[in-house]
Coordinates of C-alpha atoms in Angstrom, one line a residue:
M30 CA 7.7 -12.7 -16.8
N31 CA 6.9 -16.4 -17.9
K32 CA 7.5 -18.5 -21.1
K33 CA 4.4 -19.5 -22.4
L34 CA 4.0 -23.6 -23.1
L35 CA 0.2 -24.0 -22.1
L36 CA -2.7 -21.8 -20.8
L37 CA -6.0 -23.3 -19.5
S38 CA -9.1 -21.7 -18.3
L39 CA -11.8 -22.8 -15.9
T40 CA -15.1 -21.2 -15.8
V41 CA -17.6 -22.4 -13.1
A42 CA -21.5 -21.3 -13.8
A43 CA -22.7 -19.2 -10.8
C44 CA -26.0 -20.5 -9.3
T45 CA -28.4 -19.0 -6.4
L46 CA -30.2 -20.6 -4.0
Q47 CA -33.2 -19.1 -2.3
A48 CA -34.4 -20.3 1.4
S49 CA -36.5 -19.2 4.1
A50 CA -35.6 -17.4 7.2
I51 CA -37.3 -20.1 9.4
G52 CA -38.2 -23.7 8.2
T53 CA -37.8 -27.1 9.9
S54 CA -34.8 -27.2 12.6
G55 CA -33.8 -30.1 11.8
R56 CA -34.1 -32.0 14.9
A57 CA -36.9 -34.6 15.5
G58 CA -39.9 -33.4 17.3
R59 CA -39.5 -29.9 16.8
A60 CA -42.0 -28.0 15.1
A61 CA -41.0 -25.6 12.0
D62 CA -41.3 -22.2 14.4
D63 CA -39.0 -23.9 16.9
I64 CA -36.2 -21.8 18.2
I65 CA -32.6 -23.5 18.7
T66 CA -31.4 -23.6 22.3
P67 CA -27.8 -24.3 22.6
P68 CA -25.4 -26.2 22.3
Y69 CA -26.1 -26.3 18.6
T70 CA -23.9 -27.9 15.7
L71 CA -24.9 -27.3 11.9
N72 CA -25.8 -30.6 10.2
L73 CA -24.6 -29.9 6.6
K74 CA -25.8 -33.2 5.4
S75 CA -29.6 -32.4 6.6
E76 CA -31.4 -30.8 3.2
T77 CA -34.1 -29.7 5.9
E78 CA -31.7 -27.9 8.1
R79 CA -29.8 -25.8 5.1
A80 CA -33.1 -25.0 4.3
R81 CA -33.2 -22.9 7.3
Y82 CA -30.7 -20.8 6.3
T83 CA -31.6 -17.3 4.9
I84 CA -29.6 -16.4 2.0
I85 CA -29.2 -12.1 1.1
D86 CA -27.7 -11.9 -2.5
A87 CA -27.2 -8.0 -1.1
N88 CA -25.3 -6.5 -4.2
G89 CA -28.2 -8.7 -6.4
D90 CA -25.3 -9.4 -8.9
G91 CA -26.6 -13.3 -8.6
N92 CA -23.5 -14.8 -6.8
T93 CA -24.4 -15.8 -3.5
W94 CA -24.6 -18.5 -1.3
V95 CA -25.8 -21.8 -2.3
G96 CA -26.0 -24.8 0.6
Y97 CA -24.4 -28.4 -0.5
S98 CA -24.0 -31.6 2.1
F99 CA -20.6 -30.7 2.3
A100 CA -20.4 -26.7 2.9
F101 CA -22.3 -23.6 2.3
R102 CA -20.4 -22.3 -0.5
C103 CA -20.3 -18.4 -1.7
Y104 CA -19.6 -17.3 -5.4
T105 CA -17.6 -14.4 -5.4
Q106 CA -16.2 -14.6 -8.9
G107 CA -18.5 -11.5 -10.0
E108 CA -17.6 -8.2 -11.2
L109 CA -18.7 -6.7 -7.9
P110 CA -17.1 -7.0 -4.8
A111 CA -19.1 -10.1 -2.7
D112 CA -22.0 -8.4 -0.5
D113 CA -23.4 -11.8 0.6
W114 CA -25.2 -13.0 3.6
L115 CA -25.5 -16.5 5.1
V116 CA -28.2 -16.2 8.2
S117 CA -28.9 -18.8 10.8
P118 CA -32.2 -19.9 12.2
G119 CA -33.2 -18.2 15.7
I120 CA -30.8 -19.1 18.6
A121 CA -32.1 -18.6 21.7
L122 CA -29.5 -16.6 24.4
T123 CA -29.8 -15.7 27.9
Q124 CA -28.4 -11.9 28.8
G125 CA -25.0 -11.7 30.2
S126 CA -24.2 -15.6 29.4
T127 CA -20.8 -16.1 27.0
Y128 CA -20.9 -18.7 24.6
T129 CA -18.4 -19.7 22.6
I130 CA -18.7 -20.3 18.6
T131 CA -16.4 -22.2 16.2
F132 CA -16.7 -22.3 12.6
K133 CA -14.6 -23.5 9.7
G134 CA -13.9 -22.5 6.4
H135 CA -11.4 -22.0 3.2
N136 CA -11.4 -20.6 -0.2
R137 CA -11.1 -22.1 -3.7
Q138 CA -8.0 -20.5 -5.0
S139 CA -5.1 -19.8 -2.6
D140 CA -4.3 -16.5 -4.8
K141 CA -7.4 -15.4 -4.4
P142 CA -8.4 -14.5 -0.9
E143 CA -12.1 -14.7 0.6
V144 CA -13.3 -12.5 3.3
Y145 CA -16.1 -12.5 5.6
T146 CA -17.2 -11.3 9.0
L147 CA -19.6 -12.5 11.8
L148 CA -22.4 -10.6 12.8
A149 CA -25.5 -11.1 15.3
G150 CA -28.7 -9.6 15.4
S151 CA -32.5 -9.6 16.2
K152 CA -33.7 -10.3 12.6
P153 CA -32.6 -12.5 9.6
E154 CA -32.2 -9.2 7.8
A155 CA -29.1 -7.4 6.9
A156 CA -29.9 -4.2 8.2
A157 CA -30.7 -5.8 11.5
L158 CA -27.2 -7.8 11.9
T159 CA -25.2 -5.2 13.6
D160 CA -23.3 -6.8 16.4
T161 CA -20.1 -7.8 15.7
V162 CA -18.8 -11.4 16.6
A163 CA -16.1 -12.2 14.7
P164 CA -13.9 -8.9 12.5
T165 CA -12.7 -9.5 9.4
V166 CA -11.9 -13.0 8.9
T167 CA -9.8 -14.0 5.6
F168 CA -9.4 -17.7 4.3
T169 CA -6.1 -17.7 2.4
A170 CA -5.8 -21.7 1.6
V171 CA -7.5 -24.6 0.1
E172 CA -7.1 -26.2 3.4
T173 CA -9.7 -26.1 6.3
E174 CA -9.0 -22.8 8.6
E175 CA -10.6 -22.8 12.1
Y176 CA -11.7 -19.6 14.4
T177 CA -13.0 -19.4 17.9
T178 CA -14.4 -16.5 19.3
T179 CA -17.1 -15.9 22.4
Y180 CA -20.5 -14.1 22.5
R181 CA -21.9 -12.6 25.4
A182 CA -25.2 -12.4 25.0
P183 CA -26.8 -8.3 26.0
S184 CA -30.3 -9.2 26.5
T185 CA -32.1 -12.4 26.7
G186 CA -33.6 -13.3 23.2
V187 CA -33.6 -14.8 19.9
Y188 CA -30.4 -14.2 17.9
Y189 CA -29.4 -14.7 14.2
F190 CA -25.9 -15.0 13.3
G191 CA -25.0 -13.9 9.5
F192 CA -21.5 -14.9 8.1
H193 CA -21.2 -11.6 5.7
C194 CA -19.2 -12.3 2.7
T195 CA -17.5 -9.2 1.3
S196 CA -14.7 -10.8 -1.0
P197 CA -13.0 -8.7 -3.6
A198 CA -14.5 -8.7 -7.2
A199 CA -13.5 -11.3 -9.1
S200 CA -12.3 -13.8 -6.7
A201 CA -13.4 -17.6 -6.7
S202 CA -15.3 -18.8 -3.9
A203 CA -15.9 -18.7 -0.2
Y204 CA -16.8 -21.8 1.7
L205 CA -18.1 -22.8 5.4
E206 CA -17.9 -25.9 6.2
A207 CA -18.9 -25.5 9.8
W208 CA -19.9 -24.0 12.5
S209 CA -21.2 -24.2 16.3
I210 CA -22.7 -22.3 19.4
S211 CA -22.1 -23.7 22.9
A212 CA -24.1 -23.8 26.1
P213 CA -23.6 -21.3 28.0
A214 CA -21.1 -20.7 30.4
G215 CA -22.6 -19.8 34.0
K216 CA -22.8 -16.3 35.1
A217 CA -20.9 -16.8 38.1
S218 CA -18.5 -19.2 36.9
P219 CA -14.7 -18.4 36.0
D220 CA -13.7 -15.9 33.0
S221 CA -11.4 -17.2 30.0
V222 CA -7.8 -17.2 30.8
T223 CA -5.9 -14.5 28.9
A224 CA -2.2 -14.8 27.2
L225 CA -2.7 -18.0 26.3
Q226 CA 0.2 -19.1 24.1
V227 CA 1.6 -22.6 23.0
A228 CA 5.3 -22.9 22.1
A229 CA 6.5 -26.0 19.7
G230 CA 9.8 -27.6 21.1
A231 CA 12.4 -26.4 19.7
R232 CA 14.2 -27.6 16.5
G233 CA 10.9 -29.9 16.0
Q234 CA 11.4 -31.6 19.4
M235 CA 8.0 -33.4 19.9
S236 CA 6.4 -31.3 22.7
A237 CA 4.4 -28.1 23.2
T238 CA 4.5 -25.8 26.5
I239 CA 1.2 -24.0 26.9
A240 CA 1.5 -20.7 29.0
F241 CA -1.3 -18.8 30.3
T242 CA -2.8 -16.6 33.0
T243 CA -5.4 -17.6 35.1
P244 CA -8.3 -15.1 35.5
V245 CA -9.3 -12.9 38.2
K246 CA -13.0 -12.1 37.1
N247 CA -16.4 -14.6 36.8
A248 CA -18.1 -14.8 33.4
D249 CA -20.4 -12.0 34.8
G250 CA -17.7 -9.7 35.4
S251 CA -17.6 -10.2 39.1
A252 CA -14.5 -10.9 41.5
L253 CA -13.3 -14.5 41.3
T254 CA -12.6 -15.6 44.7
Q255 CA -11.6 -19.4 43.9
I256 CA -10.6 -21.8 41.3
A257 CA -11.2 -25.2 42.1
T258 CA -9.1 -26.6 38.8
A259 CA -7.4 -25.5 35.6
T260 CA -7.7 -28.1 32.9
V261 CA -5.5 -28.3 29.7
T262 CA -6.7 -30.7 27.0
N263 CA -5.2 -31.2 23.7
L264 CA -8.3 -31.1 21.4
T265 CA -6.2 -32.9 18.5
T266 CA -5.5 -35.7 20.4
G267 CA -8.1 -35.5 23.0
N268 CA -5.5 -36.2 26.1
T269 CA -5.9 -34.0 28.9
V270 CA -2.3 -32.7 29.3
A271 CA -2.7 -31.4 33.0
T272 CA -5.4 -30.7 35.5
L273 CA -4.0 -28.1 37.7
T274 CA -5.6 -28.1 41.6
A275 CA -6.6 -24.8 43.2
P276 CA -4.5 -22.4 41.2
Q277 CA -4.4 -19.0 42.5
A278 CA -6.3 -16.0 40.4
G279 CA -4.2 -14.0 38.1
T280 CA -1.3 -16.4 38.3
P281 CA 1.0 -16.9 35.2
L282 CA 1.2 -21.1 34.6
S283 CA 2.7 -23.5 32.2
V284 CA 2.3 -26.9 31.4
T285 CA 4.0 -29.3 28.6
D286 CA 2.5 -31.8 26.6
Q287 CA 5.0 -34.6 26.0
A288 CA 3.2 -36.7 23.3
P289 CA 1.4 -33.9 20.7
V290 CA 0.9 -35.2 17.2
N291 CA 3.5 -34.2 14.4
G292 CA 1.7 -31.3 13.2
N293 CA -1.1 -28.7 14.3
N294 CA -2.4 -29.2 18.2
K295 CA -4.8 -27.3 19.2
Y296 CA -5.3 -26.7 23.2
R297 CA -8.3 -25.7 25.0
V298 CA -7.5 -24.4 28.9
V299 CA -10.5 -24.1 31.1
C300 CA -10.8 -22.8 34.6
A301 CA -13.8 -24.3 36.7
S302 CA -15.4 -23.0 40.2
A303 CA -17.8 -24.3 42.5
A304 CA -20.5 -22.7 40.3
G305 CA -19.0 -24.8 37.3
E306 CA -16.9 -24.7 34.1
G307 CA -16.1 -21.6 33.0
I308 CA -15.2 -19.6 29.3
P309 CA -12.6 -21.8 27.7
A310 CA -9.9 -20.4 25.5
E311 CA -8.3 -22.2 22.8
A312 CA -4.7 -21.9 21.0
S313 CA -2.8 -23.7 18.6
A314 CA 0.7 -24.3 17.2
Y315 CA 2.6 -26.7 15.0
V316 CA 4.8 -29.1 16.5
G317 CA 7.4 -31.3 15.3
I318 CA 8.9 -31.5 11.5
D319 CA 7.2 -29.5 9.1
T320 CA 6.6 -29.6 5.2
P321 CA 9.2 -27.5 3.7
L322 CA 8.5 -24.3 1.8
P323 CA 9.3 -24.0 -1.9
V324 CA 13.0 -23.2 -1.9
G325 CA 12.7 -20.7 -4.8
R326 CA 13.7 -20.3 -8.5
G327 CA 16.5 -22.4 -9.5
N328 CA 19.0 -22.7 -12.3
W329 CA 20.6 -24.8 -15.0
T330 CA 23.5 -24.9 -17.1
Q331 CA 24.7 -26.7 -19.9
Q332 CA 27.9 -28.9 -19.8
G333 CA 28.2 -31.4 -22.7
M334 CA 25.4 -32.9 -22.8
K335 CA 24.0 -32.6 -19.2
A336 CA 22.7 -30.2 -17.5
V337 CA 23.6 -29.5 -14.1
L338 CA 20.9 -28.0 -11.7
T339 CA 21.2 -25.5 -8.6
W340 CA 18.9 -24.3 -6.1
P341 CA 18.8 -22.2 -3.1
A342 CA 19.1 -24.1 0.1
V343 CA 15.5 -24.8 1.9
S344 CA 14.2 -22.4 4.7
T345 CA 14.3 -23.7 8.4
T346 CA 10.7 -22.8 8.7
G347 CA 8.1 -24.9 7.2
V348 CA 4.4 -24.3 5.7
H349 CA 2.7 -24.0 8.8
G350 CA 5.4 -22.1 10.4
G351 CA 7.2 -25.2 11.8
Y352 CA 10.4 -26.4 11.9
V353 CA 12.4 -28.1 8.9
N354 CA 16.1 -29.3 9.4
P355 CA 17.9 -28.8 6.4
D356 CA 19.9 -31.8 6.8
E357 CA 17.1 -34.0 6.6
V358 CA 15.5 -32.8 3.3
T359 CA 15.9 -34.4 0.2
Y360 CA 14.7 -33.2 -3.0
K361 CA 12.5 -34.4 -6.0
I362 CA 13.7 -33.5 -9.5
A363 CA 10.5 -33.2 -12.2
M364 CA 11.4 -32.3 -15.9
M365 CA 8.7 -29.9 -17.1
S366 CA 9.8 -29.7 -20.8
P367 CA 10.5 -31.3 -23.3
E368 CA 9.2 -34.4 -21.6
P369 CA 7.3 -33.9 -18.3
Q370 CA 8.6 -36.3 -15.8
V371 CA 10.2 -37.3 -12.3
I372 CA 13.8 -38.0 -12.8
A373 CA 15.0 -38.2 -9.5
T374 CA 13.9 -38.4 -5.9
G375 CA 16.2 -38.2 -2.8
V376 CA 18.6 -36.0 -3.9
K377 CA 20.8 -34.8 -1.1
G378 CA 22.4 -30.9 -1.2
T379 CA 21.3 -28.3 -3.7
T380 CA 22.7 -29.6 -6.9
Y381 CA 21.9 -32.2 -9.3
T382 CA 23.4 -33.5 -13.0
D383 CA 20.7 -34.6 -15.4
A384 CA 22.3 -36.7 -18.0
T385 CA 19.1 -38.2 -19.4
L386 CA 19.2 -36.0 -22.7
A387 CA 22.5 -37.3 -23.5
T388 CA 21.2 -38.6 -27.0
L389 CA 19.4 -35.3 -27.9
Q390 CA 20.0 -34.6 -31.6
G391 CA 19.6 -30.8 -32.1
Q392 CA 17.8 -28.5 -29.6
T393 CA 14.9 -28.3 -26.9
F394 CA 13.4 -25.9 -24.9
L395 CA 14.2 -27.3 -21.0
Y396 CA 13.5 -26.4 -17.6
Y397 CA 13.0 -28.5 -14.5
A398 CA 10.6 -28.1 -11.1
V399 CA 12.5 -28.7 -7.7
Y400 CA 10.4 -30.0 -4.7
P401 CA 12.0 -30.1 -1.3
V402 CA 10.8 -33.1 0.8
S403 CA 10.5 -34.1 4.7
K404 CA 9.1 -36.4 6.7
A405 CA 6.0 -34.2 6.9
G406 CA 5.3 -33.8 3.1
T407 CA 6.5 -32.6 0.0
G408 CA 6.7 -29.2 -0.4
G409 CA 5.9 -26.9 -3.6
G410 CA 7.9 -27.5 -6.6
S411 CA 10.1 -24.4 -7.5
P412 CA 10.6 -23.4 -11.4
T413 CA 14.3 -23.3 -12.8
F414 CA 15.3 -21.2 -15.4
S415 CA 13.8 -22.3 -19.0
G416 CA 15.9 -21.6 -22.0
T417 CA 17.1 -23.6 -25.0
F418 CA 19.7 -26.5 -24.5
G419 CA 21.5 -28.9 -27.4
T420 CA 23.9 -28.2 -30.1
P421 CA 23.3 -24.8 -31.6
F422 CA 22.8 -24.7 -35.2
A423 CA 25.7 -23.3 -37.1
T424 CA 25.5 -19.9 -39.5
P425 CA 24.9 -18.4 -42.1
A426 CA 21.0 -19.8 -41.7
T427 CA 17.4 -19.0 -42.5
E428 CA 14.0 -19.4 -40.9
S429 CA 11.2 -18.5 -43.3
F430 CA 8.3 -20.9 -41.7
A431 CA 7.8 -22.5 -44.8
G432 CA 4.5 -24.4 -45.2
A433 CA 3.9 -22.9 -41.4
Q434 CA 6.7 -25.0 -40.3
L435 CA 9.8 -24.5 -38.2
T436 CA 12.9 -25.4 -40.2
H437 CA 15.1 -24.7 -36.8
S438 CA 13.4 -25.7 -33.9
P439 CA 12.5 -24.4 -30.7
W440 CA 11.3 -21.4 -31.3
Y441 CA 9.0 -20.4 -28.1
V442 CA 7.3 -17.4 -26.5
V443 CA 8.1 -14.9 -23.6
D444 CA 5.2 -13.6 -22.3
Y445 CA 5.5 -10.2 -20.7
A446 CA 2.0 -8.9 -20.9
G447 CA -1.3 -10.1 -22.2
D448 CA -3.9 -12.9 -22.0
E449 CA -4.3 -16.4 -23.2
N450 CA -5.8 -14.4 -26.6
S451 CA -2.5 -12.7 -27.3
S452 CA 0.6 -14.2 -28.4
W453 CA 3.1 -15.2 -31.7
D454 CA 1.3 -18.3 -34.2
I455 CA 3.5 -19.3 -37.3
V456 CA 0.5 -19.1 -39.9
A457 CA 0.2 -19.8 -43.6
Q458 CA -0.9 -16.2 -44.1
S459 CA -2.6 -13.3 -42.3
T460 CA -6.4 -12.8 -42.9
S461 CA -6.7 -9.0 -41.2
P462 CA -5.3 -7.7 -42.8
A463 CA -4.9 -9.8 -46.0
M464 CA -1.3 -10.7 -46.0
Q465 CA 0.7 -13.2 -47.9
P466 CA 4.4 -14.2 -46.6
Q467 CA 6.9 -12.0 -48.1
D468 CA 8.7 -15.0 -49.9
S469 CA 5.4 -17.0 -50.7
D470 CA 6.0 -20.0 -49.0
G471 CA 3.0 -20.3 -47.2
G472 CA 4.5 -19.3 -43.7
M473 CA 4.9 -16.8 -41.8
A474 CA 5.3 -15.3 -37.9
V475 CA 2.1 -13.4 -36.9
M476 CA 1.9 -11.6 -33.2
H477 CA -1.9 -11.0 -32.7
T478 CA -4.0 -10.2 -29.8
A479 CA -7.4 -9.4 -28.8
D480 CA -6.8 -6.2 -26.9
D481 CA -3.3 -5.6 -26.1
G482 CA -0.4 -7.5 -25.5
D483 CA 3.5 -8.0 -25.1
H484 CA 5.1 -10.9 -26.3
M485 CA 9.0 -12.1 -27.3
L486 CA 9.3 -14.6 -30.2
T487 CA 12.4 -16.1 -29.5
S488 CA 14.8 -18.5 -31.6
P489 CA 17.0 -21.6 -30.7
M490 CA 20.7 -20.7 -30.5
F491 CA 22.9 -19.7 -33.4
A492 CA 26.8 -20.0 -33.0
L493 CA 28.3 -17.2 -34.9
G494 CA 31.5 -17.3 -36.8
S495 CA 34.7 -15.6 -36.3
A496 CA 33.4 -12.9 -39.2
V497 CA 31.1 -10.1 -38.7
S498 CA 27.5 -11.3 -39.1
Q499 CA 24.0 -9.5 -39.3
L500 CA 20.8 -10.4 -38.8
K501 CA 18.1 -9.8 -41.8
F502 CA 14.5 -9.9 -41.7
Y503 CA 11.1 -8.7 -43.3
V504 CA 8.7 -7.2 -41.0
N505 CA 5.2 -5.6 -42.0
N506 CA 4.1 -3.3 -38.5
Y507 CA 1.2 -1.4 -40.1
A508 CA -0.1 0.0 -36.8
F509 CA 1.2 3.6 -35.5
D510 CA 1.2 2.3 -31.7
N511 CA 2.7 -1.2 -32.4
R512 CA 6.2 -1.5 -31.6
L513 CA 8.8 -4.3 -32.5
R514 CA 12.0 -4.6 -30.8
V515 CA 14.5 -6.9 -31.7
F516 CA 16.8 -8.2 -28.7
I517 CA 19.6 -10.8 -28.2
S518 CA 20.9 -13.1 -25.7
D519 CA 24.6 -14.7 -25.6
D520 CA 23.8 -16.4 -22.2
R521 CA 20.5 -18.4 -23.5
G522 CA 18.0 -15.7 -22.4
H523 CA 19.2 -15.3 -19.1
S524 CA 19.5 -11.6 -20.0
W525 CA 18.6 -9.5 -23.2
T526 CA 20.4 -6.7 -24.9
Q527 CA 18.3 -4.5 -27.3
L528 CA 19.6 -4.0 -31.0
H529 CA 16.7 -2.7 -33.0
E530 CA 13.4 -0.9 -33.2
V531 CA 10.6 -1.0 -35.8
G532 CA 8.0 1.4 -35.8
M533 CA 5.2 2.0 -38.2
T534 CA 6.1 0.4 -41.6
G535 CA 2.6 0.9 -43.7
K536 CA 0.9 -2.1 -45.0
A537 CA 4.0 -3.7 -47.0
W538 CA 6.5 -5.9 -46.3
E539 CA 10.1 -4.0 -45.5
E540 CA 13.5 -5.4 -44.9
R541 CA 15.9 -4.5 -41.8
T542 CA 19.3 -5.5 -41.2
V543 CA 21.0 -5.4 -37.8
D544 CA 24.8 -5.5 -37.2
L545 CA 25.7 -8.7 -35.0
A546 CA 29.8 -7.7 -35.1
D547 CA 30.1 -7.2 -31.1
Y548 CA 28.8 -10.7 -31.3
A549 CA 31.4 -12.5 -33.5
G550 CA 32.1 -15.9 -32.2
K551 CA 29.6 -16.4 -29.8
T552 CA 26.0 -18.4 -29.4
V553 CA 23.0 -16.4 -29.4
N554 CA 19.2 -16.5 -29.1
I555 CA 17.3 -13.5 -31.3
G556 CA 14.5 -12.4 -29.7
F557 CA 11.7 -10.4 -31.3
R558 CA 9.3 -8.5 -29.1
G559 CA 6.2 -7.2 -29.9
E560 CA 3.9 -5.0 -28.3
V561 CA 0.3 -4.7 -29.8
L562 CA -2.0 -2.1 -28.2
A563 CA -5.1 -2.5 -30.1
Y564 CA -7.3 -5.0 -31.2
N565 CA -6.8 -6.7 -34.8
N566 CA -3.5 -5.1 -35.5
P567 CA -0.9 -7.6 -35.8
I568 CA 2.8 -7.7 -36.2
M569 CA 4.3 -10.0 -39.3
L570 CA 7.6 -11.2 -39.4
D571 CA 9.3 -13.5 -42.5
N572 CA 12.2 -14.8 -43.8
I573 CA 14.8 -14.2 -41.1
S574 CA 18.3 -14.9 -41.5
I575 CA 21.7 -15.0 -40.0
A576 CA 24.7 -14.4 -42.4
T577 CA 28.7 -13.2 -42.8
T578 CA 29.9 -10.4 -44.2
Q579 CA 33.7 -9.4 -44.6
S580 CA 33.1 -5.9 -43.2
G581 CA 30.2 -5.8 -41.3
I582 CA 28.3 -3.2 -43.5
T583 CA 26.1 -3.9 -46.3
A584 CA 27.6 -3.3 -49.7
T585 CA 26.0 0.3 -50.0
T586 CA 24.5 2.5 -52.7
T587 CA 23.5 6.2 -52.4
A588 CA 20.1 7.2 -51.1
P589 CA 18.5 10.0 -53.4
Q590 CA 19.7 13.4 -53.1
L591 CA 20.9 12.6 -49.8
R592 CA 23.7 15.3 -48.2
L593 CA 26.1 15.9 -45.6
D594 CA 26.6 19.5 -44.3
G595 CA 29.1 19.4 -41.7
R596 CA 27.4 17.1 -39.0
T597 CA 23.7 17.5 -40.7
L598 CA 22.3 15.2 -42.5
T599 CA 20.1 16.6 -45.4
A600 CA 18.0 15.0 -48.2
P601 CA 14.5 16.4 -50.0
A602 CA 11.5 13.9 -48.8
Q603 CA 11.9 10.4 -49.5
Q604 CA 9.6 7.7 -50.8
H605 CA 10.1 5.2 -48.0
R606 CA 10.9 5.8 -44.2
L607 CA 14.4 7.0 -43.6
T608 CA 16.5 5.5 -40.9
V609 CA 19.8 6.2 -39.3
Y610 CA 21.5 3.2 -37.8
S611 CA 24.8 3.1 -35.5
T612 CA 27.4 0.2 -36.5
S613 CA 26.0 -1.8 -34.0
G614 CA 22.5 -1.9 -35.1
H615 CA 21.2 0.7 -32.8
T616 CA 18.3 3.3 -34.3
V617 CA 19.7 6.6 -34.1
A618 CA 17.2 8.6 -36.0
T619 CA 14.2 8.0 -38.4
V620 CA 12.0 10.2 -40.5
A621 CA 8.5 9.0 -41.7
P622 CA 7.8 8.8 -45.6
G623 CA 7.0 12.0 -47.2
Q624 CA 8.9 14.4 -44.8
P625 CA 12.3 16.2 -45.6
V626 CA 15.7 14.8 -44.0
D627 CA 17.4 17.5 -41.4
V628 CA 19.2 15.4 -38.9
T629 CA 22.2 16.2 -36.9
L630 CA 24.4 13.8 -35.8
A631 CA 27.4 13.3 -33.5
P632 CA 30.8 12.3 -35.1
G633 CA 31.2 8.7 -36.1
I634 CA 29.8 5.8 -38.6
Y635 CA 26.5 5.5 -39.3
L636 CA 24.2 3.2 -41.9
V637 CA 21.5 5.2 -43.5
R638 CA 18.6 2.7 -44.8
T639 CA 15.6 4.0 -47.1
G640 CA 13.6 1.7 -49.1
A641 CA 16.0 -1.1 -50.7
V642 CA 19.2 1.5 -50.2
T643 CA 22.0 1.4 -47.8
T644 CA 24.3 4.3 -47.7
K645 CA 27.7 4.2 -45.4
L646 CA 28.0 7.2 -43.7
A647 CA 31.1 9.2 -41.8
V648 CA 30.5 12.2 -39.7
R649 CA 33.5 13.9 -38.6

């Protein structure tokens, strides 16, 4: 559920790029049909090199890969799941040799993960790319994510590497920012270390422990007889953490980096023998103080003309899985409505008092966002409760939307379902169907929708007197599958209680009365929650009023030929819909116009409404 203030939409036009399977290599002196010999690193800035990549729009939806100087981008916002290939030029590999492959990417929207796999094959064709190099990879962040894997060539020959995008339908875009393949590790050189793990120093300490087990085999699977060195390098800083001399094969080892950066640190461990360096292994960890995670939904309460904010304590785990010290976190407080602005920084603790609304006249719609801040950065903002702030309006009061304007403000909309084409509006008249305001004053409220929607038009605060009050309004709800429910809140919208429900009314204004006896002396908001299930079937409201009565029951007349036989209410068919209410305003029973009345009631006091006639009824 959210409270609608502003909706933005952005449509990105899809485009496609067709490229040949083999073009110019992008390397000086190479012929157009030359094959690449590793090591190879993609040079995105070379348009000639980008043109060597084959693009396959396998699902034929027109949304596929396109090359830019900063990334290859796969458009995935189509109605079909992505099935699109970006295939490399031919790369010469040697049987039994192991190659390290690294690639980087990200997505366009963090709430829409992008998915692809990396496969290899003998031709730049989807059907030939069958050897899995990297299983399903999911990019979940708009920041760059890096993956490293190895590939052992099953035979000597030319291989093509295909990045196969398979993101769900209606995603956004997947990006490949870089990829590279290393020179082959010697067949008789050591295999990669195993059980590689990086553990950051506890509680944000600036250190990292790198643990691993030395290999027992060579790259070609033969027994490893001797290791000359095992070297640990921090790839982030470029520093060699340690070079261990002549470690035993199959031995667990660990070293500590005392000079990592505050942030993500990537480490490489590689063993060497007389045959040369073996296959490297890589792992990462976030070291030091992390950027805080959002704290979660906060709250505010009105005290005098000040808003007192509270919010949950920050987590000790940060955005990247690192440590956050709650004692060192401060908070930035931003008012989001009525006036977007930062109102405080450097706030300690989990509460803040905002005095900026001290001179407010009337009421406003109010909410904030709270941002946690550590030395590593500012975390995402968390919204607070949103509702009305200020001085309640006295009753009796009437809102007729005269001139398509508000007499009492603010009215706001709570969205439960539906898109930007579905909401409540204040209009001068309705055009479909053609309908003038009930009181002919040039204004009424209309809930419209292009398909379906569920939205609540919510009033400002009204202070009810100690005498019993009642809510009156006029409604036109002519579609049988629409419904309008009336709610009340005495805690500014934290919770709502249903008072009344309106079904189909016919294409005419009908007056409804709802008893507010249970809320005497309280400050309340009224909510009109409309549910529209089809196009162009609006719900219309007008001339809403809160007035006091002495008895809590409208002065009554007798509905035509209405009879009570024991506990059964009977009458001939009425011209208007007949509705039976409890004294608290809840609908007990309804009888459609033109239908005979035959309703059995439990003992109690009821109000029976038909047309403009209300009857008080006692059932014993």
